[in-house]
Structures are given as structure tokens and as C-alpha cells.
mmCIF file of C-alpha atoms in Angstrom:
data_model
loop_
_atom_site.group_PDB
_atom_site.id
_atom_site.type_symbol
_atom_site.label_atom_id
_atom_site.label_comp_id
_atom_site.label_asym_id
_atom_site.label_seq_id
_atom_site.Cartn_x
_atom_site.Cartn_y
_atom_site.Cartn_z
ATOM 1 C CA UNK A 1 76.775 87.420 95.450
ATOM 2 C CA UNK A 2 80.222 90.270 96.648
ATOM 3 C CA UNK A 3 83.388 88.234 96.982
ATOM 4 C CA UNK A 4 86.597 90.248 98.457
ATOM 5 C CA UNK A 5 89.699 89.253 98.194
ATOM 6 C CA UNK A 6 91.962 89.512 101.538
ATOM 7 C CA UNK A 7 95.577 88.681 101.715
ATOM 8 C CA UNK A 8 96.394 87.688 105.566
ATOM 9 C CA UNK A 9 99.695 88.460 106.620
ATOM 10 C CA UNK A 10 99.748 86.881 109.716
ATOM 11 C CA UNK A 11 103.392 88.007 110.278
ATOM 12 C CA UNK A 12 105.505 87.033 113.580
ATOM 13 C CA UNK A 13 104.625 85.739 117.035
ATOM 14 C CA UNK A 14 101.626 85.626 117.935
ATOM 15 C CA UNK A 15 100.102 87.179 114.708
ATOM 16 C CA UNK A 16 99.622 83.619 113.249
ATOM 17 C CA UNK A 17 97.923 83.169 116.308
ATOM 18 C CA UNK A 18 95.486 86.636 116.561
ATOM 19 C CA UNK A 19 95.081 86.515 112.307
ATOM 20 C CA UNK A 20 94.089 82.988 112.125
ATOM 21 C CA UNK A 21 91.021 83.769 115.072
ATOM 22 C CA UNK A 22 90.306 86.698 112.692
ATOM 23 C CA UNK A 23 89.822 85.118 109.211
ATOM 24 C CA UNK A 24 87.410 82.387 111.598
ATOM 25 C CA UNK A 25 85.455 85.006 112.708
ATOM 26 C CA UNK A 26 85.634 86.751 109.272
ATOM 27 C CA UNK A 27 84.544 83.561 107.916
ATOM 28 C CA UNK A 28 81.826 83.462 110.405
ATOM 29 C CA UNK A 29 80.565 86.792 109.303
ATOM 30 C CA UNK A 30 79.176 86.360 106.317
ATOM 31 C CA UNK A 31 78.678 82.964 106.049
ATOM 32 C CA UNK A 32 75.592 84.829 109.066
ATOM 33 C CA UNK A 33 75.179 87.393 106.397
ATOM 34 C CA UNK A 34 74.637 85.958 103.463
ATOM 35 C CA UNK A 35 75.191 88.790 101.308
ATOM 36 C CA UNK A 36 78.883 88.149 100.542
ATOM 37 C CA UNK A 37 81.971 86.608 101.160
ATOM 38 C CA UNK A 38 85.835 86.326 101.278
ATOM 39 C CA UNK A 39 88.268 84.286 99.581
ATOM 40 C CA UNK A 40 91.516 84.344 101.460
ATOM 41 C CA UNK A 41 94.868 84.650 100.568
ATOM 42 C CA UNK A 42 97.640 83.344 102.561
ATOM 43 C CA UNK A 43 101.068 84.930 102.916
ATOM 44 C CA UNK A 44 104.176 83.362 104.820
ATOM 45 C CA UNK A 45 106.697 86.363 104.963
ATOM 46 C CA UNK A 46 108.170 86.996 108.536
ATOM 47 C CA UNK A 47 111.096 86.168 110.722
ATOM 48 C CA UNK A 48 110.623 82.071 109.324
ATOM 49 C CA UNK A 49 110.615 83.697 105.763
ATOM 50 C CA UNK A 50 113.816 85.880 106.337
ATOM 51 C CA UNK A 51 115.817 83.328 107.819
ATOM 52 C CA UNK A 52 115.372 81.160 104.398
ATOM 53 C CA UNK A 53 115.492 83.721 102.379
ATOM 54 C CA UNK A 54 117.311 87.104 103.643
ATOM 55 C CA UNK A 55 114.162 89.286 102.774
ATOM 56 C CA UNK A 56 111.195 89.195 104.686
ATOM 57 C CA UNK A 57 108.696 89.402 101.452
ATOM 58 C CA UNK A 58 109.717 87.777 98.301
ATOM 59 C CA UNK A 59 110.321 90.760 95.511
ATOM 60 C CA UNK A 60 107.713 91.031 94.002
ATOM 61 C CA UNK A 61 105.511 90.466 97.638
ATOM 62 C CA UNK A 62 103.769 93.831 96.846
ATOM 63 C CA UNK A 63 102.932 92.702 93.117
ATOM 64 C CA UNK A 64 101.099 89.150 94.522
ATOM 65 C CA UNK A 65 98.712 91.400 97.408
ATOM 66 C CA UNK A 66 98.384 94.154 94.826
ATOM 67 C CA UNK A 67 95.065 93.418 93.392
ATOM 68 C CA UNK A 68 93.293 92.445 97.717
ATOM 69 C CA UNK A 69 90.401 94.069 97.974
ATOM 70 C CA UNK A 70 92.571 95.224 101.710
ATOM 71 C CA UNK A 71 95.191 93.016 103.824
ATOM 72 C CA UNK A 72 94.415 91.845 107.499
ATOM 73 C CA UNK A 73 98.252 92.177 108.937
ATOM 74 C CA UNK A 74 99.419 90.722 112.213
ATOM 75 C CA UNK A 75 102.944 91.553 113.610
ATOM 76 C CA UNK A 76 106.113 92.128 112.638
ATOM 77 C CA UNK A 77 108.613 91.709 115.275
ATOM 78 C CA UNK A 78 111.111 88.370 115.215
ATOM 79 C CA UNK A 79 113.900 87.712 118.266
ATOM 80 C CA UNK A 80 116.617 86.292 116.047
ATOM 81 C CA UNK A 81 116.364 89.608 113.944
ATOM 82 C CA UNK A 82 117.377 93.025 114.128
ATOM 83 C CA UNK A 83 113.875 94.651 114.979
ATOM 84 C CA UNK A 84 114.605 97.536 111.844
ATOM 85 C CA UNK A 85 115.253 95.241 109.688
ATOM 86 C CA UNK A 86 111.562 92.908 110.646
ATOM 87 C CA UNK A 87 109.810 96.210 109.966
ATOM 88 C CA UNK A 88 111.770 97.925 107.320
ATOM 89 C CA UNK A 89 111.131 94.941 105.392
ATOM 90 C CA UNK A 90 108.418 93.407 105.740
ATOM 91 C CA UNK A 91 105.093 96.647 107.542
ATOM 92 C CA UNK A 92 107.067 99.591 106.333
ATOM 93 C CA UNK A 93 108.127 97.448 102.544
ATOM 94 C CA UNK A 94 103.677 97.303 102.143
ATOM 95 C CA UNK A 95 103.386 100.276 103.459
ATOM 96 C CA UNK A 96 105.162 103.460 102.159
ATOM 97 C CA UNK A 97 104.935 102.020 98.471
ATOM 98 C CA UNK A 98 100.500 101.891 98.450
ATOM 99 C CA UNK A 99 101.147 104.396 100.257
ATOM 100 C CA UNK A 100 99.440 103.521 103.254
ATOM 101 C CA UNK A 101 99.383 107.646 104.697
ATOM 102 C CA UNK A 102 96.509 107.703 107.271
ATOM 103 C CA UNK A 103 96.963 105.459 110.321
ATOM 104 C CA UNK A 104 94.035 105.224 112.251
ATOM 105 C CA UNK A 105 93.566 104.453 115.564
ATOM 106 C CA UNK A 106 90.265 104.291 117.613
ATOM 107 C CA UNK A 107 90.603 104.077 121.666
ATOM 108 C CA UNK A 108 88.041 103.603 123.717
ATOM 109 C CA UNK A 109 86.383 101.779 126.854
ATOM 110 C CA UNK A 110 84.995 98.680 126.483
ATOM 111 C CA UNK A 111 82.641 97.279 128.020
ATOM 112 C CA UNK A 112 83.867 94.974 130.884
ATOM 113 C CA UNK A 113 87.284 96.531 130.778
ATOM 114 C CA UNK A 114 88.582 98.529 133.052
ATOM 115 C CA UNK A 115 91.129 101.744 132.604
ATOM 116 C CA UNK A 116 93.451 101.934 134.896
ATOM 117 C CA UNK A 117 92.632 106.078 134.562
ATOM 118 C CA UNK A 118 90.447 106.523 138.102
ATOM 119 C CA UNK A 119 86.553 107.648 137.509
ATOM 120 C CA UNK A 120 87.120 107.081 133.957
ATOM 121 C CA UNK A 121 84.183 105.345 131.410
ATOM 122 C CA UNK A 122 83.287 104.686 128.735
ATOM 123 C CA UNK A 123 81.766 107.475 127.814
ATOM 124 C CA UNK A 124 84.987 109.689 128.823
ATOM 125 C CA UNK A 125 87.491 107.966 126.467
ATOM 126 C CA UNK A 126 86.445 107.265 123.185
ATOM 127 C CA UNK A 127 88.845 108.993 120.573
ATOM 128 C CA UNK A 128 90.420 108.344 118.096
ATOM 129 C CA UNK A 129 94.060 109.474 116.620
ATOM 130 C CA UNK A 130 95.152 109.672 113.288
ATOM 131 C CA UNK A 131 98.974 109.032 112.285
ATOM 132 C CA UNK A 132 100.807 110.239 109.258
ATOM 133 C CA UNK A 133 102.468 107.170 107.410
ATOM 134 C CA UNK A 134 104.295 107.957 105.105
ATOM 135 C CA UNK A 135 106.743 110.142 105.759
ATOM 136 C CA UNK A 136 108.439 112.660 108.909
ATOM 137 C CA UNK A 137 110.360 110.528 111.437
ATOM 138 C CA UNK A 138 110.179 107.281 109.433
ATOM 139 C CA UNK A 139 110.933 108.305 106.152
ATOM 140 C CA UNK A 140 114.242 106.222 106.493
ATOM 141 C CA UNK A 141 116.308 109.035 105.879
ATOM 142 C CA UNK A 142 120.003 108.776 107.642
ATOM 143 C CA UNK A 143 123.062 106.724 107.032
ATOM 144 C CA UNK A 144 125.972 106.234 109.721
ATOM 145 C CA UNK A 145 129.258 106.342 108.770
ATOM 146 C CA UNK A 146 132.930 104.927 110.707
ATOM 147 C CA UNK A 147 131.193 102.494 112.265
ATOM 148 C CA UNK A 148 132.425 101.285 115.112
ATOM 149 C CA UNK A 149 135.133 103.824 115.499
ATOM 150 C CA UNK A 150 135.430 106.785 117.616
ATOM 151 C CA UNK A 151 134.389 109.418 115.148
ATOM 152 C CA UNK A 152 130.901 106.654 114.298
ATOM 153 C CA UNK A 153 128.425 109.424 112.848
ATOM 154 C CA UNK A 154 123.801 108.318 112.578
ATOM 155 C CA UNK A 155 121.562 110.287 110.939
ATOM 156 C CA UNK A 156 118.131 110.046 111.028
ATOM 157 C CA UNK A 157 116.857 113.367 109.464
ATOM 158 C CA UNK A 158 112.378 113.522 109.850
ATOM 159 C CA UNK A 159 110.807 114.764 106.108
ATOM 160 C CA UNK A 160 108.196 116.907 105.958
ATOM 161 C CA UNK A 161 106.544 117.893 102.802
ATOM 162 C CA UNK A 162 103.832 120.255 102.261
ATOM 163 C CA UNK A 163 102.031 117.882 100.403
ATOM 164 C CA UNK A 164 102.219 115.235 103.028
ATOM 165 C CA UNK A 165 101.545 117.355 105.895
ATOM 166 C CA UNK A 166 98.243 118.902 103.856
ATOM 167 C CA UNK A 167 96.829 115.318 102.791
ATOM 168 C CA UNK A 168 97.302 114.358 106.484
ATOM 169 C CA UNK A 169 95.932 117.345 108.148
ATOM 170 C CA UNK A 170 92.097 117.386 105.789
ATOM 171 C CA UNK A 171 92.169 113.867 106.332
ATOM 172 C CA UNK A 172 91.873 114.250 110.070
ATOM 173 C CA UNK A 173 89.347 117.299 109.862
ATOM 174 C CA UNK A 174 87.375 115.579 107.996
ATOM 175 C CA UNK A 175 86.736 112.165 110.517
ATOM 176 C CA UNK A 176 86.355 114.497 112.850
ATOM 177 C CA UNK A 177 83.530 116.490 111.295
ATOM 178 C CA UNK A 178 81.909 113.282 110.891
ATOM 179 C CA UNK A 179 83.110 112.680 114.368
ATOM 180 C CA UNK A 180 79.336 113.346 116.363
ATOM 181 C CA UNK A 181 81.568 116.532 118.832
ATOM 182 C CA UNK A 182 83.189 117.916 115.846
ATOM 183 C CA UNK A 183 86.694 118.103 117.734
ATOM 184 C CA UNK A 184 90.393 117.703 116.574
ATOM 185 C CA UNK A 185 93.598 118.291 118.479
ATOM 186 C CA UNK A 186 96.815 118.293 116.559
ATOM 187 C CA UNK A 187 100.055 117.067 117.692
ATOM 188 C CA UNK A 188 103.309 119.440 117.291
ATOM 189 C CA UNK A 189 106.413 120.166 118.988
ATOM 190 C CA UNK A 190 106.978 123.343 117.351
ATOM 191 C CA UNK A 191 108.210 125.331 120.491
ATOM 192 C CA UNK A 192 112.245 122.653 120.624
ATOM 193 C CA UNK A 193 111.733 121.760 116.379
ATOM 194 C CA UNK A 194 111.544 125.244 114.396
ATOM 195 C CA UNK A 195 111.303 124.331 110.917
ATOM 196 C CA UNK A 196 109.179 121.105 109.709
ATOM 197 C CA UNK A 197 107.221 121.803 113.131
ATOM 198 C CA UNK A 198 106.146 124.845 112.427
ATOM 199 C CA UNK A 199 105.540 124.399 108.529
ATOM 200 C CA UNK A 200 103.034 121.337 110.297
ATOM 201 C CA UNK A 201 101.691 124.732 112.472
ATOM 202 C CA UNK A 202 101.188 126.873 110.214
ATOM 203 C CA UNK A 203 99.343 123.504 107.524
ATOM 204 C CA UNK A 204 97.403 123.721 110.194
ATOM 205 C CA UNK A 205 96.019 126.838 110.681
ATOM 206 C CA UNK A 206 94.582 126.988 107.148
ATOM 207 C CA UNK A 207 94.049 123.364 106.643
ATOM 208 C CA UNK A 208 91.131 124.486 109.296
ATOM 209 C CA UNK A 209 89.342 127.078 107.536
ATOM 210 C CA UNK A 210 88.506 124.655 105.050
ATOM 211 C CA UNK A 211 86.411 123.134 108.084
ATOM 212 C CA UNK A 212 83.950 125.966 110.267
ATOM 213 C CA UNK A 213 82.315 123.860 111.635
ATOM 214 C CA UNK A 214 85.053 121.428 113.278
ATOM 215 C CA UNK A 215 86.707 122.558 116.728
ATOM 216 C CA UNK A 216 90.270 122.635 117.287
ATOM 217 C CA UNK A 217 93.424 123.156 118.864
ATOM 218 C CA UNK A 218 96.916 122.810 119.611
ATOM 219 C CA UNK A 219 99.160 120.930 121.931
ATOM 220 C CA UNK A 220 102.978 119.763 122.230
ATOM 221 C CA UNK A 221 103.341 115.840 122.543
ATOM 222 C CA UNK A 222 104.681 116.106 126.433
ATOM 223 C CA UNK A 223 101.915 117.837 127.381
ATOM 224 C CA UNK A 224 99.059 115.690 125.593
ATOM 225 C CA UNK A 225 100.082 112.800 127.303
ATOM 226 C CA UNK A 226 99.850 114.633 130.127
ATOM 227 C CA UNK A 227 95.939 115.682 128.755
ATOM 228 C CA UNK A 228 95.447 112.220 127.709
ATOM 229 C CA UNK A 229 95.837 110.819 131.309
ATOM 230 C CA UNK A 230 94.007 113.773 133.322
ATOM 231 C CA UNK A 231 91.707 115.297 130.990
ATOM 232 C CA UNK A 232 90.217 112.195 128.810
ATOM 233 C CA UNK A 233 86.820 113.538 128.232
ATOM 234 C CA UNK A 234 88.760 116.638 126.460
ATOM 235 C CA UNK A 235 89.862 114.901 123.989
ATOM 236 C CA UNK A 236 88.022 113.075 121.105
ATOM 237 C CA UNK A 237 90.019 113.024 117.379
ATOM 238 C CA UNK A 238 93.929 113.554 117.618
ATOM 239 C CA UNK A 239 96.470 114.239 114.572
ATOM 240 C CA UNK A 240 99.620 114.105 114.610
ATOM 241 C CA UNK A 241 102.937 113.046 113.127
ATOM 242 C CA UNK A 242 104.717 109.420 112.650
ATOM 243 C CA UNK A 243 106.614 109.560 115.938
ATOM 244 C CA UNK A 244 104.128 111.147 118.084
ATOM 245 C CA UNK A 245 101.292 109.736 116.946
ATOM 246 C CA UNK A 246 102.534 105.743 117.058
ATOM 247 C CA UNK A 247 103.362 106.576 120.969
ATOM 248 C CA UNK A 248 100.042 108.434 121.717
ATOM 249 C CA UNK A 249 97.809 105.545 120.853
ATOM 250 C CA UNK A 250 100.523 102.739 122.714
ATOM 251 C CA UNK A 251 99.491 105.229 125.728
ATOM 252 C CA UNK A 252 95.840 105.298 124.337
ATOM 253 C CA UNK A 253 95.205 101.872 124.034
ATOM 254 C CA UNK A 254 97.477 101.125 127.095
ATOM 255 C CA UNK A 255 94.591 103.750 129.375
ATOM 256 C CA UNK A 256 91.753 101.794 127.848
ATOM 257 C CA UNK A 257 93.551 98.545 129.151
ATOM 258 C CA UNK A 258 95.208 96.311 127.549
ATOM 259 C CA UNK A 259 97.169 96.587 123.698
ATOM 260 C CA UNK A 260 95.470 93.888 122.726
ATOM 261 C CA UNK A 261 92.261 94.957 122.548
ATOM 262 C CA UNK A 262 94.105 98.259 120.078
ATOM 263 C CA UNK A 263 93.340 98.319 116.688
ATOM 264 C CA UNK A 264 94.709 99.566 113.502
ATOM 265 C CA UNK A 265 93.432 101.277 109.740
ATOM 266 C CA UNK A 266 96.435 101.919 106.723
ATOM 267 C CA UNK A 267 94.349 103.665 104.801
ATOM 268 C CA UNK A 268 95.396 104.430 101.269
ATOM 269 C CA UNK A 269 92.081 107.202 101.060
ATOM 270 C CA UNK A 270 92.250 107.021 97.638
ATOM 271 C CA UNK A 271 91.697 103.299 96.319
ATOM 272 C CA UNK A 272 94.757 103.254 94.441
ATOM 273 C CA UNK A 273 96.413 100.743 96.684
ATOM 274 C CA UNK A 274 94.078 98.035 98.645
ATOM 275 C CA UNK A 275 94.373 99.468 102.842
ATOM 276 C CA UNK A 276 95.729 97.584 105.571
ATOM 277 C CA UNK A 277 94.633 96.120 108.852
ATOM 278 C CA UNK A 278 96.084 95.130 112.102
ATOM 279 C CA UNK A 279 96.573 94.990 115.961
ATOM 280 C CA UNK A 280 98.658 97.242 118.007
ATOM 281 C CA UNK A 281 100.159 94.919 119.878
ATOM 282 C CA UNK A 282 103.439 93.551 118.445
ATOM 283 C CA UNK A 283 104.812 89.843 117.791
ATOM 284 C CA UNK A 284 104.965 88.942 121.489
ATOM 285 C CA UNK A 285 107.460 86.172 121.323
ATOM 286 C CA UNK A 286 106.774 86.044 125.314
ATOM 287 C CA UNK A 287 103.450 84.341 125.025
ATOM 288 C CA UNK A 288 103.879 82.509 121.761
ATOM 289 C CA UNK A 289 102.459 79.488 121.633
ATOM 290 C CA UNK A 290 100.375 79.283 124.889
ATOM 291 C CA UNK A 291 97.001 80.258 123.339
ATOM 292 C CA UNK A 292 96.434 83.703 125.422
ATOM 293 C CA UNK A 293 97.214 86.035 122.551
ATOM 294 C CA UNK A 294 94.153 87.962 122.566
ATOM 295 C CA UNK A 295 92.540 88.476 119.840
ATOM 296 C CA UNK A 296 90.160 90.815 120.464
ATOM 297 C CA UNK A 297 92.641 93.525 118.955
ATOM 298 C CA UNK A 298 92.303 91.836 114.973
ATOM 299 C CA UNK A 299 88.712 91.962 114.997
ATOM 300 C CA UNK A 300 88.366 95.273 115.944
ATOM 301 C CA UNK A 301 90.990 96.295 113.048
ATOM 302 C CA UNK A 302 87.945 93.722 111.367
ATOM 303 C CA UNK A 303 85.607 96.075 111.635
ATOM 304 C CA UNK A 304 87.614 98.740 110.206
ATOM 305 C CA UNK A 305 87.838 96.626 107.046
ATOM 306 C CA UNK A 306 84.600 95.410 106.631
ATOM 307 C CA UNK A 307 83.171 99.403 107.274
ATOM 308 C CA UNK A 308 86.713 100.524 103.967
ATOM 309 C CA UNK A 309 85.190 97.631 102.319
ATOM 310 C CA UNK A 310 81.749 98.922 102.739
ATOM 311 C CA UNK A 311 79.761 96.684 104.489
ATOM 312 C CA UNK A 312 78.583 99.009 107.613
ATOM 313 C CA UNK A 313 76.043 96.599 108.479
ATOM 314 C CA UNK A 314 78.536 93.782 108.926
ATOM 315 C CA UNK A 315 80.896 96.423 110.892
ATOM 316 C CA UNK A 316 78.035 96.493 113.129
ATOM 317 C CA UNK A 317 77.264 93.080 113.724
ATOM 318 C CA UNK A 318 81.256 92.415 114.534
ATOM 319 C CA UNK A 319 81.199 95.687 116.474
ATOM 320 C CA UNK A 320 78.038 94.453 119.247
ATOM 321 C CA UNK A 321 79.952 90.965 118.996
ATOM 322 C CA UNK A 322 83.223 91.641 120.524
ATOM 323 C CA UNK A 323 81.081 94.228 122.901
ATOM 324 C CA UNK A 324 78.449 91.299 123.858
ATOM 325 C CA UNK A 325 82.437 89.074 124.615
ATOM 326 C CA UNK A 326 84.320 91.854 126.447
ATOM 327 C CA UNK A 327 81.114 92.605 128.795
ATOM 328 C CA UNK A 328 81.495 89.051 130.113
ATOM 329 C CA UNK A 329 84.880 88.716 132.340
ATOM 330 C CA UNK A 330 85.058 84.821 131.702
ATOM 331 C CA UNK A 331 86.453 85.688 128.618
ATOM 332 C CA UNK A 332 89.187 87.849 129.876
ATOM 333 C CA UNK A 333 92.493 87.308 128.420
ATOM 334 C CA UNK A 334 94.781 86.837 131.022
ATOM 335 C CA UNK A 335 96.378 91.087 130.156
ATOM 336 C CA UNK A 336 93.193 91.922 130.752
ATOM 337 C CA UNK A 337 93.574 90.331 134.028
ATOM 338 C CA UNK A 338 92.074 86.661 132.377
ATOM 339 C CA UNK A 339 92.064 83.221 131.889
ATOM 340 C CA UNK A 340 90.316 83.300 128.878
ATOM 341 C CA UNK A 341 92.689 81.816 125.988
ATOM 342 C CA UNK A 342 92.838 83.165 122.247
ATOM 343 C CA UNK A 343 90.145 79.802 121.343
ATOM 344 C CA UNK A 344 87.350 81.408 123.671
ATOM 345 C CA UNK A 345 87.696 85.162 123.047
ATOM 346 C CA UNK A 346 87.011 83.604 118.822
ATOM 347 C CA UNK A 347 84.512 81.127 119.910
ATOM 348 C CA UNK A 348 82.316 83.780 121.903
ATOM 349 C CA UNK A 349 82.744 86.341 119.020
ATOM 350 C CA UNK A 350 81.555 83.581 116.912
ATOM 351 C CA UNK A 351 78.373 82.980 118.545
ATOM 352 C CA UNK A 352 77.907 86.741 119.669
ATOM 353 C CA UNK A 353 77.644 86.971 115.646
ATOM 354 C CA UNK A 354 74.941 83.839 114.597
ATOM 355 C CA UNK A 355 72.624 84.809 117.660
ATOM 356 C CA UNK A 356 69.567 86.839 115.555
ATOM 357 C CA UNK A 357 69.320 90.155 117.582
ATOM 358 C CA UNK A 358 73.595 90.426 117.258
#
């Protein structure tokens, strides 16, 4: 039997609750399948670790998780610690050195969930947003000088490399090719950002020649927000920069019904390092400990993890179980307008997994 080593990093806030639920569901899935198992190692890194040690994770933290088959991550963000410390000290401290340059965020309206968009059903909103995850606006290049004085200056420099843009563009075209519609939208802001964004556009044109079977178009990021709301059926696969896709994918999740259901995969496509899977909802300290966090985003992230590990049948079984649960309004958590608790949704998914006909 194949045993997969999973590094579970709950992080902060509701991360502990949803990752615990995710591990419980994965173990139930492995038991149901019988051909594979999971060895889950838990790492208590995050804000509370920072309070004790002055850093979000150990100095050798990446060495501790670098040989795992995948990483299941909760959230980074603590009300007592500045956000840039929690983000750069944990999530980005894993993503960037592990070269997880392809951030993939699928979005669709799951059964039983109502989109805020009028007259939209699941067939009209079925997107995948590909986010460049290693450079761009989040490259970390910049600094501050003369802090506190009237002459203070601060810079954040967006860094784009031809190699970085080419590889994410090629990844996005390949992904678009694998989907039924073979349709890609390249998002940019090259009317105002006339250097890096113009290079982004030029590389898109060059890479597109390798994929004559993929239909593609280009949108400015501000116009793309309007298109997502007014013409969702015209969109399938999207590729954008680190910042633009970060914003667009949150909008996409809200349009699908809730941030609580949205998954993320941070891929190192070459598999030189483990990839990381996480819900996009953040730490949500306002509901921490109340037992009402929506675990669906974590479960859907686990689906992506199973696909990455080479377990497509198990991934399909879990996705069907998720859809069976979301179709039941009694199992909707408060973010979806219901009264269910995290444990209720988790138990419902496990029950669906265990049914013979799923």
C-alpha cells in the first residue's frame, strides 16, 4: 500500500479547525479506498509560535517538510502580529523557496449554493485562475528610508523575469488546453504599466503560437472585474500576475457564493519540492473557536492534492462527497446562510465518502 507523507501546517485562526477537519476526511477517504494511506506530520508554526520564538517557523523548517509528498496549509494571519510578518514569515517563506510558482484556484458554483450574480448557474461560472506565485508584485524587492520623518520614502518594486513569465504562461496554456473549452484569458495592465506588463503581453503572444488549439484573448485587469460580473459565461481559464490574480480570485470566490468554499494549489510543477494546498479564506479570527468555519475550501484543496499525488479516483470520490453535502442546505455553515457547524459538514462528507455508490 502506498503511504503519502503529508505536512499539516494549520497556522493561525480557523486554520487549526479546518485542517483538523481536512485530515479527518483524508483518513476516512484512505480507509474507504484501501490502496493508499497517509502519514500526517503536524507542525505548530504560526502566530503563537512567533510569540514564543520571534519567528513564524523554525530556521530549518523547510528542511523538516521538504521531503514530504505534499503540504496541507491552513492560514497565516494573527491580530497581534503585523500581516507582512505573518505572510512573509510562513506562507511565502514556504512558497518562494520551494518554487511553487503556479498558484491555481478553481471556481464554480457548487450544488445547493447560490451565487450573488443574478441568473447564474454552475455551468455559467466554471473558472480556473492561474496566478504567478513567485515574483511580480510580491517579489519582496524594495525598502524604506528616513522612517518617521517628513522625507520618508518607501518602495515596492514589481520584478518580472522572462523565464518566470514564460513558465507561468506556458503552464496556463497547457491547463487551458486540458479543459473542454480550450479558452484562456490573459490579464494585464499594459496600458498604464508600460514595461513589465508590455513584456507580459509580448510573451503571451509568443507562447500562444505553441498552442494553436487554444483560443485566447487579453483583458486589462480593471475591465476583467467587470467581465467576471457581467459576462461570467465568457470566461474559462485565466492567467494573471501575482497581485492581479490574488485580487481576481477572491472576487471569483465571492461570486461563487463564499470565500469559505474556495481552494488553492501552490504547485511546483517540476516536483523538485512538495506542492502546498490551502483554502483561500484566511485566518478569520472573528469566528475562531466558534466551530462554524466552513471546511469545504480545505476539502476541495484536498481534492487538488489527491489529483497531484496521482489518486484521481479518490479525488473524484471526495469531490462528489463535497457536492452531495453542499446540495443539502442543512449542512450550510453561516457564511452560506446556514446554521451548520464545522463538525456537521465534516461528518456529512465522511458519511458520503463511506457510501458505496459515491
